[in-house]
PDB file of C-alpha atoms and ligand atoms in Angstrom:
ATOM      1  CA  MET A   1     -15.625  -1.081  13.012  1.00 78.00           C
ATOM      2  CA  LYS A   2     -12.394  -3.073  14.486  1.00 89.00           C
ATOM      3  CA  ILE A   3     -10.171  -3.954  11.617  1.00 97.00           C
ATOM      4  CA  ARG A   4      -7.448  -6.479  13.187  1.00 96.00           C
ATOM      5  CA  LYS A   5      -5.497  -7.389  10.170  1.00 98.00           C
ATOM      6  CA  VAL A   6      -3.383  -6.187   7.328  1.00 98.00           C
ATOM      7  CA  ILE A   7      -1.951  -7.692   4.554  1.00 98.00           C
ATOM      8  CA  PHE A   8       1.280  -6.360   2.973  1.00 98.00           C
ATOM      9  CA  PRO A   9       2.152  -7.541  -0.304  1.00 98.00           C
ATOM     10  CA  VAL A  10       5.825  -7.710  -0.707  1.00 97.00           C
ATOM     11  CA  GLY A  11       6.181 -10.258  -3.423  1.00 95.00           C
ATOM     12  CA  GLY A  12       6.786  -7.912  -6.508  1.00 93.00           C
ATOM     13  CA  LEU A  13      10.002  -7.670  -8.324  1.00 92.00           C
ATOM     14  CA  GLY A  14      10.768  -4.146  -8.180  1.00 93.00           C
ATOM     15  CA  THR A  15      11.967  -3.984 -11.872  1.00 94.00           C
ATOM     16  CA  ARG A  16      12.337   0.005 -11.807  1.00 95.00           C
ATOM     17  CA  PHE A  17      14.798  -0.749  -9.049  1.00 96.00           C
ATOM     18  CA  TYR A  18      17.118  -2.911 -11.003  1.00 97.00           C
ATOM     19  CA  PRO A  19      19.742  -3.936 -10.513  1.00 97.00           C
ATOM     20  CA  ILE A  20      19.634  -3.056  -6.609  1.00 97.00           C
ATOM     21  CA  THR A  21      16.374  -5.348  -6.040  1.00 96.00           C
ATOM     22  CA  ARG A  22      18.040  -8.346  -7.866  1.00 95.00           C
ATOM     23  CA  ALA A  23      19.504  -8.730  -4.133  1.00 95.00           C
ATOM     24  CA  VAL A  24      17.242  -6.534  -2.038  1.00 96.00           C
ATOM     25  CA  PRO A  25      13.649  -6.315  -1.643  1.00 97.00           C
ATOM     26  CA  LYS A  26      12.137  -3.004  -2.837  1.00 96.00           C
ATOM     27  CA  GLU A  27      10.478  -2.595   0.558  1.00 98.00           C
ATOM     28  CA  MET A  28      13.782  -2.871   2.315  1.00 98.00           C
ATOM     29  CA  LEU A  29      15.127   0.526   0.387  1.00 98.00           C
ATOM     30  CA  GLY A  30      15.309   3.364   2.881  1.00 97.00           C
ATOM     31  CA  ILE A  31      13.976   6.466   3.800  1.00 98.00           C
ATOM     32  CA  LEU A  32      16.896   7.513   5.523  1.00 97.00           C
ATOM     33  CA  ASP A  33      17.303   4.900   8.363  1.00 95.00           C
ATOM     34  CA  LYS A  34      14.271   2.757   8.060  1.00 96.00           C
ATOM     35  CA  PRO A  35      12.985   0.780   5.098  1.00 97.00           C
ATOM     36  CA  LEU A  36       9.964   1.674   3.604  1.00 98.00           C
ATOM     37  CA  ILE A  37       8.116  -1.611   4.899  1.00 98.00           C
ATOM     38  CA  HIS A  38       9.011  -0.132   8.624  1.00 96.00           C
ATOM     39  CA  TYR A  39       6.654   2.964   7.758  1.00 97.00           C
ATOM     40  CA  ALA A  40       3.974   0.686   6.505  1.00 98.00           C
ATOM     41  CA  PHE A  41       4.319  -1.363   9.496  1.00 96.00           C
ATOM     42  CA  GLU A  42       3.955   1.859  11.844  1.00 94.00           C
ATOM     43  CA  GLU A  43       1.001   3.383   9.910  1.00 97.00           C
ATOM     44  CA  ALA A  44      -0.822   0.066  10.611  1.00 96.00           C
ATOM     45  CA  LEU A  45       0.428  -0.404  14.166  1.00 93.00           C
ATOM     46  CA  SER A  46      -0.779   2.778  15.137  1.00 92.00           C
ATOM     47  CA  ALA A  47      -4.334   2.171  13.780  1.00 95.00           C
ATOM     48  CA  GLY A  48      -4.731  -0.529  16.242  1.00 94.00           C
ATOM     49  CA  ILE A  49      -4.190  -3.339  13.778  1.00 95.00           C
ATOM     50  CA  GLU A  50      -2.942  -6.751  15.518  1.00 94.00           C
ATOM     51  CA  GLN A  51      -1.805  -9.160  12.881  1.00 96.00           C
ATOM     52  CA  PHE A  52       0.640  -8.403  10.088  1.00 97.00           C
ATOM     53  CA  ILE A  53       0.526 -10.608   7.054  1.00 98.00           C
ATOM     54  CA  PHE A  54       3.538 -10.473   4.727  1.00 98.00           C
ATOM     55  CA  VAL A  55       2.749 -12.075   1.364  1.00 98.00           C
ATOM     56  CA  THR A  56       6.537 -12.927   0.138  1.00 97.00           C
ATOM     57  CA  ARG A  57       8.537 -14.967  -2.241  1.00 95.00           C
ATOM     58  CA  HIS A  58      11.803 -16.026  -2.821  1.00 93.00           C
ATOM     59  CA  GLY A  59      14.727 -13.631  -2.145  1.00 92.00           C
ATOM     60  CA  LYS A  60      12.414 -11.715   0.447  1.00 95.00           C
ATOM     61  CA  ASN A  61      14.040 -13.068   3.592  1.00 95.00           C
ATOM     62  CA  SER A  62      15.446 -10.064   4.582  1.00 96.00           C
ATOM     63  CA  ILE A  63      11.789  -8.778   5.672  1.00 97.00           C
ATOM     64  CA  GLU A  64      11.584 -11.580   8.016  1.00 96.00           C
ATOM     65  CA  ASP A  65      15.033 -10.892   9.327  1.00 96.00           C
ATOM     66  CA  TYR A  66      14.234  -7.153  10.009  1.00 95.00           C
ATOM     67  CA  PHE A  67      11.014  -7.774  11.615  1.00 93.00           C
ATOM     68  CA  ASP A  68      12.822 -10.419  13.879  1.00 90.00           C
ATOM     69  CA  TYR A  69      15.284  -7.566  14.897  1.00 88.00           C
ATOM     70  CA  ILE A  70      12.291  -5.007  15.411  1.00 85.00           C
ATOM     71  CA  LEU A  71      10.458  -7.334  17.493  1.00 81.00           C
ATOM     72  CA  THR A  72      13.403  -8.212  20.068  1.00 82.00           C
ATOM     73  CA  HIS A  73      14.610  -4.750  19.888  1.00 82.00           C
ATOM     74  CA  SER A  74      11.958  -2.243  20.365  1.00 77.00           C
ATOM     75  CA  ASP A  75       9.838  -0.793  23.129  1.00 73.00           C
ATOM     76  CA  ASP A  76       7.286   0.859  20.871  1.00 68.00           C
ATOM     77  CA  PHE A  77       4.997  -1.949  21.065  1.00 65.00           C
ATOM     78  CA  SER A  78       4.075  -5.216  22.993  1.00 65.00           C
ATOM     79  CA  THR A  79       4.737  -8.552  21.048  1.00 66.00           C
ATOM     80  CA  ASP A  80       1.869  -9.880  23.167  1.00 71.00           C
ATOM     81  CA  ARG A  81      -0.468  -7.848  21.045  1.00 78.00           C
ATOM     82  CA  CYS A  82       1.282  -8.064  17.551  1.00 86.00           C
ATOM     83  CA  SER A  83       1.794 -11.407  15.369  1.00 90.00           C
ATOM     84  CA  PHE A  84       3.478 -11.697  12.206  1.00 93.00           C
ATOM     85  CA  CYS A  85       2.806 -14.249   9.582  1.00 96.00           C
ATOM     86  CA  TYR A  86       4.739 -14.663   6.348  1.00 97.00           C
ATOM     87  CA  VAL A  87       3.014 -16.453   3.340  1.00 97.00           C
ATOM     88  CA  ARG A  88       4.603 -17.058  -0.057  1.00 96.00           C
ATOM     89  CA  GLN A  89       3.344 -16.452  -3.432  1.00 95.00           C
ATOM     90  CA  SER A  90       5.266 -18.308  -5.643  1.00 90.00           C
ATOM     91  CA  GLU A  91       5.264 -16.345  -8.529  1.00 89.00           C
ATOM     92  CA  PRO A  92       4.588 -12.289  -9.223  1.00 89.00           C
ATOM     93  CA  ARG A  93       1.031 -12.581 -10.475  1.00 94.00           C
ATOM     94  CA  GLY A  94      -0.594  -9.303  -9.481  1.00 96.00           C
ATOM     95  CA  LEU A  95      -1.657  -7.558  -6.370  1.00 97.00           C
ATOM     96  CA  GLY A  96      -5.075  -9.344  -6.742  1.00 98.00           C
ATOM     97  CA  HIS A  97      -3.341 -12.988  -6.392  1.00 98.00           C
ATOM     98  CA  ALA A  98      -1.088 -11.625  -3.696  1.00 98.00           C
ATOM     99  CA  VAL A  99      -4.372 -10.692  -1.441  1.00 98.00           C
ATOM    100  CA  LEU A 100      -5.521 -14.387  -2.534  1.00 98.00           C
ATOM    101  CA  CYS A 101      -2.276 -15.814  -1.047  1.00 97.00           C
ATOM    102  CA  ALA A 102      -3.370 -14.554   2.591  1.00 98.00           C
ATOM    103  CA  LYS A 103      -7.107 -16.211   2.292  1.00 97.00           C
ATOM    104  CA  HIS A 104      -6.477 -19.056   4.852  1.00 96.00           C
ATOM    105  CA  LEU A 105      -5.086 -16.239   7.664  1.00 97.00           C
ATOM    106  CA  VAL A 106      -7.938 -13.774   7.288  1.00 96.00           C
ATOM    107  CA  ASN A 107     -10.957 -15.787   7.017  1.00 86.00           C
ATOM    108  CA  ASP A 108     -14.010 -14.124   7.844  1.00 93.00           C
ATOM    109  CA  GLU A 109     -13.752 -10.389   8.611  1.00 96.00           C
ATOM    110  CA  PRO A 110     -12.765  -7.470   7.040  1.00 98.00           C
ATOM    111  CA  PHE A 111      -9.045  -6.669   6.555  1.00 98.00           C
ATOM    112  CA  ALA A 112      -6.485  -4.004   5.434  1.00 98.00           C
ATOM    113  CA  VAL A 113      -4.053  -3.922   2.567  1.00 98.00           C
ATOM    114  CA  ILE A 114      -1.093  -1.532   2.631  1.00 98.00           C
ATOM    115  CA  SER A 115       1.061  -1.362  -0.471  1.00 98.00           C
ATOM    116  CA  ALA A 116       4.391  -0.314   1.180  1.00 98.00           C
ATOM    117  CA  ASP A 117       5.920   1.342  -1.872  1.00 96.00           C
ATOM    118  CA  ASP A 118       3.335   4.010  -1.682  1.00 98.00           C
ATOM    119  CA  TYR A 119       4.401   5.961   1.157  1.00 98.00           C
ATOM    120  CA  ILE A 120       2.180   8.471   2.859  1.00 98.00           C
ATOM    121  CA  SER A 121       3.581  11.439   4.874  1.00 96.00           C
ATOM    122  CA  HIS A 122       1.052  12.511   7.467  1.00 95.00           C
ATOM    123  CA  ASP A 123       0.787  13.172  11.069  1.00 92.00           C
ATOM    124  CA  LYS A 124      -2.124  10.745  11.263  1.00 95.00           C
ATOM    125  CA  SER A 125      -2.220   7.160  10.359  1.00 97.00           C
ATOM    126  CA  CYS A 126      -3.875   7.103   6.463  1.00 98.00           C
ATOM    127  CA  ILE A 127      -5.146   3.485   7.285  1.00 98.00           C
ATOM    128  CA  GLY A 128      -6.436   4.533  10.648  1.00 97.00           C
ATOM    129  CA  GLU A 129      -8.279   7.480   9.065  1.00 97.00           C
ATOM    130  CA  MET A 130      -9.908   4.761   6.620  1.00 98.00           C
ATOM    131  CA  ILE A 131     -10.996   2.388   9.526  1.00 97.00           C
ATOM    132  CA  GLN A 132     -12.611   5.547  11.168  1.00 96.00           C
ATOM    133  CA  ASN A 133     -14.468   6.175   8.252  1.00 96.00           C
ATOM    134  CA  TYR A 134     -14.954   2.655   7.198  1.00 96.00           C
ATOM    135  CA  ASP A 135     -18.597   1.819   6.313  1.00 91.00           C
ATOM    136  CA  GLY A 136     -18.499  -1.575   5.488  1.00 95.00           C
ATOM    137  CA  SER A 137     -18.040  -1.756   1.666  1.00 96.00           C
ATOM    138  CA  ASN A 138     -14.731  -2.226  -0.035  1.00 98.00           C
ATOM    139  CA  MET A 139     -12.630   0.784   0.627  1.00 98.00           C
ATOM    140  CA  ALA A 140      -9.753   2.394  -1.224  1.00 98.00           C
ATOM    141  CA  ALA A 141      -7.653   5.745  -0.786  1.00 98.00           C
ATOM    142  CA  ILE A 142      -7.596   7.829  -3.624  1.00 98.00           C
ATOM    143  CA  MET A 143      -5.895  10.984  -4.769  1.00 97.00           C
ATOM    144  CA  ASN A 144      -6.385  13.156  -7.522  1.00 97.00           C
ATOM    145  CA  VAL A 145      -3.787  12.874 -10.324  1.00 97.00           C
ATOM    146  CA  SER A 146      -2.855  14.743 -13.443  1.00 97.00           C
ATOM    147  CA  LYS A 147      -4.553  13.315 -16.631  1.00 97.00           C
ATOM    148  CA  LYS A 148      -1.467  12.333 -18.352  1.00 96.00           C
ATOM    149  CA  ASP A 149      -0.839   9.753 -15.459  1.00 96.00           C
ATOM    150  CA  VAL A 150      -4.271   7.837 -15.152  1.00 98.00           C
ATOM    151  CA  SER A 151      -2.805   5.026 -16.931  1.00 97.00           C
ATOM    152  CA  LYS A 152      -0.450   4.222 -13.747  1.00 96.00           C
ATOM    153  CA  TYR A 153      -3.107   3.621 -11.427  1.00 98.00           C
ATOM    154  CA  GLY A 154      -6.680   2.187 -10.986  1.00 98.00           C
ATOM    155  CA  ILE A 155      -9.152   4.972 -11.594  1.00 98.00           C
ATOM    156  CA  MET A 156     -12.774   5.041  -9.923  1.00 98.00           C
ATOM    157  CA  ASP A 157     -15.863   6.826 -11.563  1.00 97.00           C
ATOM    158  CA  VAL A 158     -17.644   8.989  -9.672  1.00 95.00           C
ATOM    159  CA  GLU A 159     -21.511   8.133  -8.587  1.00 95.00           C
ATOM    160  CA  LYS A 160     -21.553  10.529  -5.698  1.00 95.00           C
ATOM    161  CA  GLU A 161     -18.812  12.526  -3.886  1.00 94.00           C
ATOM    162  CA  THR A 162     -18.795  14.483  -0.308  1.00 94.00           C
ATOM    163  CA  ASP A 163     -15.909  16.121   1.151  1.00 92.00           C
ATOM    164  CA  LYS A 164     -14.248  12.971   2.231  1.00 93.00           C
ATOM    165  CA  VAL A 165     -15.448  10.208   0.007  1.00 96.00           C
ATOM    166  CA  VAL A 166     -16.364   9.116  -3.419  1.00 96.00           C
ATOM    167  CA  ILE A 167     -18.963   6.546  -4.039  1.00 97.00           C
ATOM    168  CA  ALA A 168     -17.577   4.478  -6.890  1.00 98.00           C
ATOM    169  CA  LYS A 169     -19.861   3.841 -10.295  1.00 97.00           C
ATOM    170  CA  SER A 170     -16.967   1.947 -11.462  1.00 98.00           C
ATOM    171  CA  VAL A 171     -13.401   1.375 -11.512  1.00 98.00           C
ATOM    172  CA  ASP A 172     -10.913   0.634 -14.442  1.00 98.00           C
ATOM    173  CA  GLU A 173      -7.218  -0.535 -13.781  1.00 98.00           C
ATOM    174  CA  LYS A 174      -4.691   1.844 -15.619  1.00 98.00           C
ATOM    175  CA  PRO A 175      -7.127   3.203 -18.558  1.00 98.00           C
ATOM    176  CA  SER A 176      -5.494   4.835 -21.120  1.00 97.00           C
ATOM    177  CA  VAL A 177      -5.836   8.948 -21.113  1.00 97.00           C
ATOM    178  CA  GLU A 178      -8.432   8.594 -23.659  1.00 97.00           C
ATOM    179  CA  ASN A 179     -10.625   6.054 -21.596  1.00 95.00           C
ATOM    180  CA  ALA A 180     -10.044   7.284 -18.033  1.00 96.00           C
ATOM    181  CA  LYS A 181     -13.649   8.237 -16.562  1.00 95.00           C
ATOM    182  CA  SER A 182     -11.896  10.597 -14.023  1.00 96.00           C
ATOM    183  CA  THR A 183      -8.834  11.416 -12.517  1.00 97.00           C
ATOM    184  CA  ASN A 184      -9.629   9.730  -9.051  1.00 97.00           C
ATOM    185  CA  ALA A 185      -6.231   7.301  -8.549  1.00 98.00           C
ATOM    186  CA  ILE A 186      -6.324   4.376  -6.229  1.00 98.00           C
ATOM    187  CA  VAL A 187      -3.217   4.571  -4.040  1.00 98.00           C
ATOM    188  CA  GLY A 188      -2.023   1.241  -2.333  1.00 98.00           C
ATOM    189  CA  ARG A 189      -4.107   1.613   1.023  1.00 98.00           C
ATOM    190  CA  TYR A 190      -7.513  -0.778   1.132  1.00 98.00           C
ATOM    191  CA  ILE A 191     -10.086  -2.165   3.336  1.00 98.00           C
ATOM    192  CA  LEU A 192     -11.576  -5.005   1.959  1.00 98.00           C
ATOM    193  CA  THR A 193     -14.720  -7.445   2.882  1.00 98.00           C
ATOM    194  CA  HIS A 194     -13.624 -11.073   2.816  1.00 97.00           C
ATOM    195  CA  GLU A 195     -15.962 -12.084   0.463  1.00 98.00           C
ATOM    196  CA  ILE A 196     -13.300 -10.711  -1.873  1.00 98.00           C
ATOM    197  CA  PHE A 197     -11.522 -13.884  -1.637  1.00 98.00           C
ATOM    198  CA  ASP A 198     -14.245 -15.812  -3.453  1.00 97.00           C
ATOM    199  CA  VAL A 199     -14.300 -13.251  -6.362  1.00 98.00           C
ATOM    200  CA  LEU A 200     -10.482 -13.061  -6.593  1.00 98.00           C
ATOM    201  CA  LYS A 201     -10.668 -17.147  -6.819  1.00 97.00           C
ATOM    202  CA  ASP A 202     -12.407 -17.200  -9.920  1.00 97.00           C
ATOM    203  CA  LEU A 203     -10.986 -13.871 -11.677  1.00 97.00           C
ATOM    204  CA  LYS A 204      -9.579 -14.147 -15.009  1.00 96.00           C
ATOM    205  CA  PRO A 205      -6.108 -12.332 -15.610  1.00 96.00           C
ATOM    206  CA  GLY A 206      -6.421  -8.706 -16.683  1.00 96.00           C
ATOM    207  CA  VAL A 207      -4.119  -5.925 -17.382  1.00 96.00           C
ATOM    208  CA  LYS A 208      -0.494  -6.879 -17.437  1.00 95.00           C
ATOM    209  CA  ASN A 209      -1.887 -10.720 -17.627  1.00 96.00           C
ATOM    210  CA  GLU A 210      -2.056 -10.363 -13.947  1.00 96.00           C
ATOM    211  CA  ILE A 211      -4.831 -11.193 -11.334  1.00 97.00           C
ATOM    212  CA  GLN A 212      -6.055  -7.412 -10.831  1.00 98.00           C
ATOM    213  CA  LEU A 213      -7.323  -6.427  -7.475  1.00 98.00           C
ATOM    214  CA  THR A 214      -9.396  -3.633  -9.040  1.00 98.00           C
ATOM    215  CA  ASP A 215     -10.851  -6.084 -11.488  1.00 98.00           C
ATOM    216  CA  ALA A 216     -12.128  -7.823  -8.359  1.00 98.00           C
ATOM    217  CA  LEU A 217     -13.697  -4.457  -6.772  1.00 98.00           C
ATOM    218  CA  LEU A 218     -15.259  -3.545  -9.936  1.00 98.00           C
ATOM    219  CA  GLN A 219     -17.158  -6.718 -10.135  1.00 98.00           C
ATOM    220  CA  MET A 220     -18.365  -6.319  -6.366  1.00 98.00           C
ATOM    221  CA  ILE A 221     -19.841  -2.917  -6.906  1.00 98.00           C
ATOM    222  CA  PRO A 222     -23.325  -4.344  -7.397  1.00 98.00           C
ATOM    223  CA  THR A 223     -23.318  -6.100  -4.208  1.00 98.00           C
ATOM    224  CA  HIS A 224     -20.712  -4.405  -1.509  1.00 98.00           C
ATOM    225  CA  GLY A 225     -20.061  -1.042  -3.225  1.00 98.00           C
ATOM    226  CA  LEU A 226     -16.907   0.639  -3.345  1.00 98.00           C
ATOM    227  CA  THR A 227     -15.595   3.599  -1.618  1.00 98.00           C
ATOM    228  CA  GLY A 228     -12.878   5.961  -2.233  1.00 98.00           C
ATOM    229  CA  PHE A 229     -11.483   7.629   0.408  1.00 98.00           C
ATOM    230  CA  LYS A 230      -9.742  10.985   0.033  1.00 97.00           C
ATOM    231  CA  PHE A 231      -6.852  10.589   2.472  1.00 96.00           C
ATOM    232  CA  GLU A 232      -4.852  13.647   3.805  1.00 94.00           C
ATOM    233  CA  GLY A 233      -0.841  13.889   3.621  1.00 94.00           C
ATOM    234  CA  GLU A 234       1.321  13.494   1.095  1.00 97.00           C
ATOM    235  CA  ARG A 235       1.939  10.368  -1.133  1.00 98.00           C
ATOM    236  CA  PHE A 236       5.271   9.545  -2.536  1.00 98.00           C
ATOM    237  CA  ASP A 237       5.464   6.507  -5.110  1.00 97.00           C
ATOM    238  CA  CYS A 238       8.649   5.058  -3.730  1.00 97.00           C
ATOM    239  CA  GLY A 239       8.386   2.214  -6.690  1.00 95.00           C
ATOM    240  CA  SER A 240      10.179   5.026  -8.574  1.00 96.00           C
ATOM    241  CA  LYS A 241      13.434   6.684  -8.001  1.00 97.00           C
ATOM    242  CA  GLU A 242      11.799   9.976  -8.659  1.00 97.00           C
ATOM    243  CA  GLY A 243       9.301   8.917  -5.628  1.00 97.00           C
ATOM    244  CA  LEU A 244      11.816   7.501  -3.545  1.00 98.00           C
ATOM    245  CA  LEU A 245      14.350  10.298  -3.862  1.00 98.00           C
ATOM    246  CA  SER A 246      11.436  12.999  -2.902  1.00 98.00           C
ATOM    247  CA  ALA A 247      10.545  11.135   0.351  1.00 98.00           C
ATOM    248  CA  VAL A 248      14.201  10.805   1.301  1.00 98.00           C
ATOM    249  CA  LEU A 249      14.236  14.792   0.552  1.00 98.00           C
ATOM    250  CA  HIS A 250      10.699  15.254   2.310  1.00 98.00           C
ATOM    251  CA  VAL A 251      11.752  13.188   5.546  1.00 97.00           C
ATOM    252  CA  SER A 252      15.244  15.086   5.589  1.00 98.00           C
ATOM    253  CA  MET A 253      13.293  18.442   5.597  1.00 97.00           C
ATOM    254  CA  LYS A 254      11.704  17.471   8.829  1.00 96.00           C
ATOM    255  CA  ASP A 255      15.209  17.121  10.456  1.00 96.00           C
ATOM    256  CA  LYS A 256      17.265  20.210  11.628  1.00 96.00           C
ATOM    257  CA  LYS A 257      20.579  18.866  10.581  1.00 97.00           C
ATOM    258  CA  LEU A 258      19.539  17.053   7.846  1.00 97.00           C
ATOM    259  CA  ALA A 259      17.517  20.113   6.314  1.00 97.00           C
ATOM    260  CA  GLY A 260      20.859  22.187   6.736  1.00 97.00           C
ATOM    261  CA  ILE A 261      22.460  19.795   4.665  1.00 96.00           C
ATOM    262  CA  VAL A 262      19.897  19.446   1.743  1.00 96.00           C
ATOM    263  CA  LYS A 263      19.974  23.746   1.818  1.00 95.00           C
ATOM    264  CA  ASN A 264      23.465  23.978   1.381  1.00 94.00           C
ATOM    265  CA  PHE A 265      23.925  21.347  -1.159  1.00 94.00           C
ATOM    266  CA  CYS A 266      21.003  23.094  -2.855  1.00 92.00           C
ATOM    267  CA  GLY A 267      22.590  26.462  -2.408  1.00 91.00           C
ATOM    268  CA  SER A 268      26.085  25.205  -3.681  1.00 91.00           C
ATOM    269  CA  LEU A 269      24.184  24.350  -7.098  1.00 88.00           C
ATOM    270  CA  GLU A 270      23.318  28.091  -7.664  1.00 74.00           C
ATOM    271  CA  PRO A 271      25.261  29.983 -10.327  1.00 70.00           C
TER     272      PRO A 271
HETATM  273  C1  G1P B 301      -1.420  -1.198  -8.105  1.00 85.67           C
HETATM  274  C2  G1P B 301      -3.044  -1.184  -8.359  1.00 85.67           C
HETATM  275  C3  G1P B 301      -3.360   0.187  -8.924  1.00 85.67           C
HETATM  276  C4  G1P B 301      -3.215   1.169  -8.096  1.00 85.67           C
HETATM  277  C5  G1P B 301      -1.684   1.354  -7.752  1.00 85.67           C
HETATM  278  C6  G1P B 301      -1.186   2.294  -6.617  1.00 85.67           C
HETATM  279  O1  G1P B 301      -0.452  -0.833  -9.134  1.00 85.67           O
HETATM  280  O2  G1P B 301      -3.076  -2.377  -9.380  1.00 85.67           O
HETATM  281  O3  G1P B 301      -4.765   0.124  -9.036  1.00 85.67           O
HETATM  282  O4  G1P B 301      -3.721   2.446  -8.401  1.00 85.67           O
HETATM  283  O5  G1P B 301      -1.304   0.121  -7.354  1.00 85.67           O
HETATM  284  O6  G1P B 301       0.001   2.423  -6.555  1.00 85.67           O
HETATM  285  P1  G1P B 301       0.705  -1.073  -9.328  1.00 85.67           P
HETATM  286  O7  G1P B 301       1.445   0.135  -9.222  1.00 85.67           O
HETATM  287  O8  G1P B 301       1.299  -2.388  -8.742  1.00 85.67           O
HETATM  288  O9  G1P B 301       1.306  -1.314 -10.761  1.00 85.67           O
END
């Protein structure tokens, strides 16, 4: 099935990166020479997506400026094929609310969602792989996490499992270690059916008093199903300092010159 549109929710505050994110959007933090949002954009572009919808907010204009520049200075893609839309989220009310803000731009077709701070390193596009395996249900990328970390994620309970996918019985946003039914954690890649907008519209705030996408996915399991896609590649939580540093080192190690600098630096630390 062709997926033409992607939503990038870029309206979050990035509190884990204060003070820099008081003035710089977290999606504009760099893995070397490219901001996180550029990697997310490339992943969507190589998956054949044509319309890029940014749910943005006050203080995030540099994202628009950046793509104005990229659009006019890149030979990598044709501007005829791509369109860019920006919609405002007036206050950060959660991922579900951010997705709902783009309802009028999506209309009635399935669409992708990519969180730029979840950087996935792989030679194939993660969202592209999901599109190839898309079955018409709501779908989220999942990875196995250690039990102690379950309370950072949406966690899927398993009804059925194959090599590539999990069919979810339920899903729970940021459960406690004691309450988590599995260690299958959602990371920031989704393909959603447009009916999710009707559910999000009436959803009450959940964890952290925010409109949680996970709560909408749970409510839709009986009617639309929920599939967890076991993606390949390495994921970095670039919403955290540890994750961003690891991503910078990971990408640096793929470049001969930079890898040499990292190795020399590490060598100089040895006693
Ligand atoms: C969001 C989702 C959560 C998911 C996570 C992945 O949480 O609500 O279900 O597991 O992204 O990064 P956040 O990290 O924005 O609190």
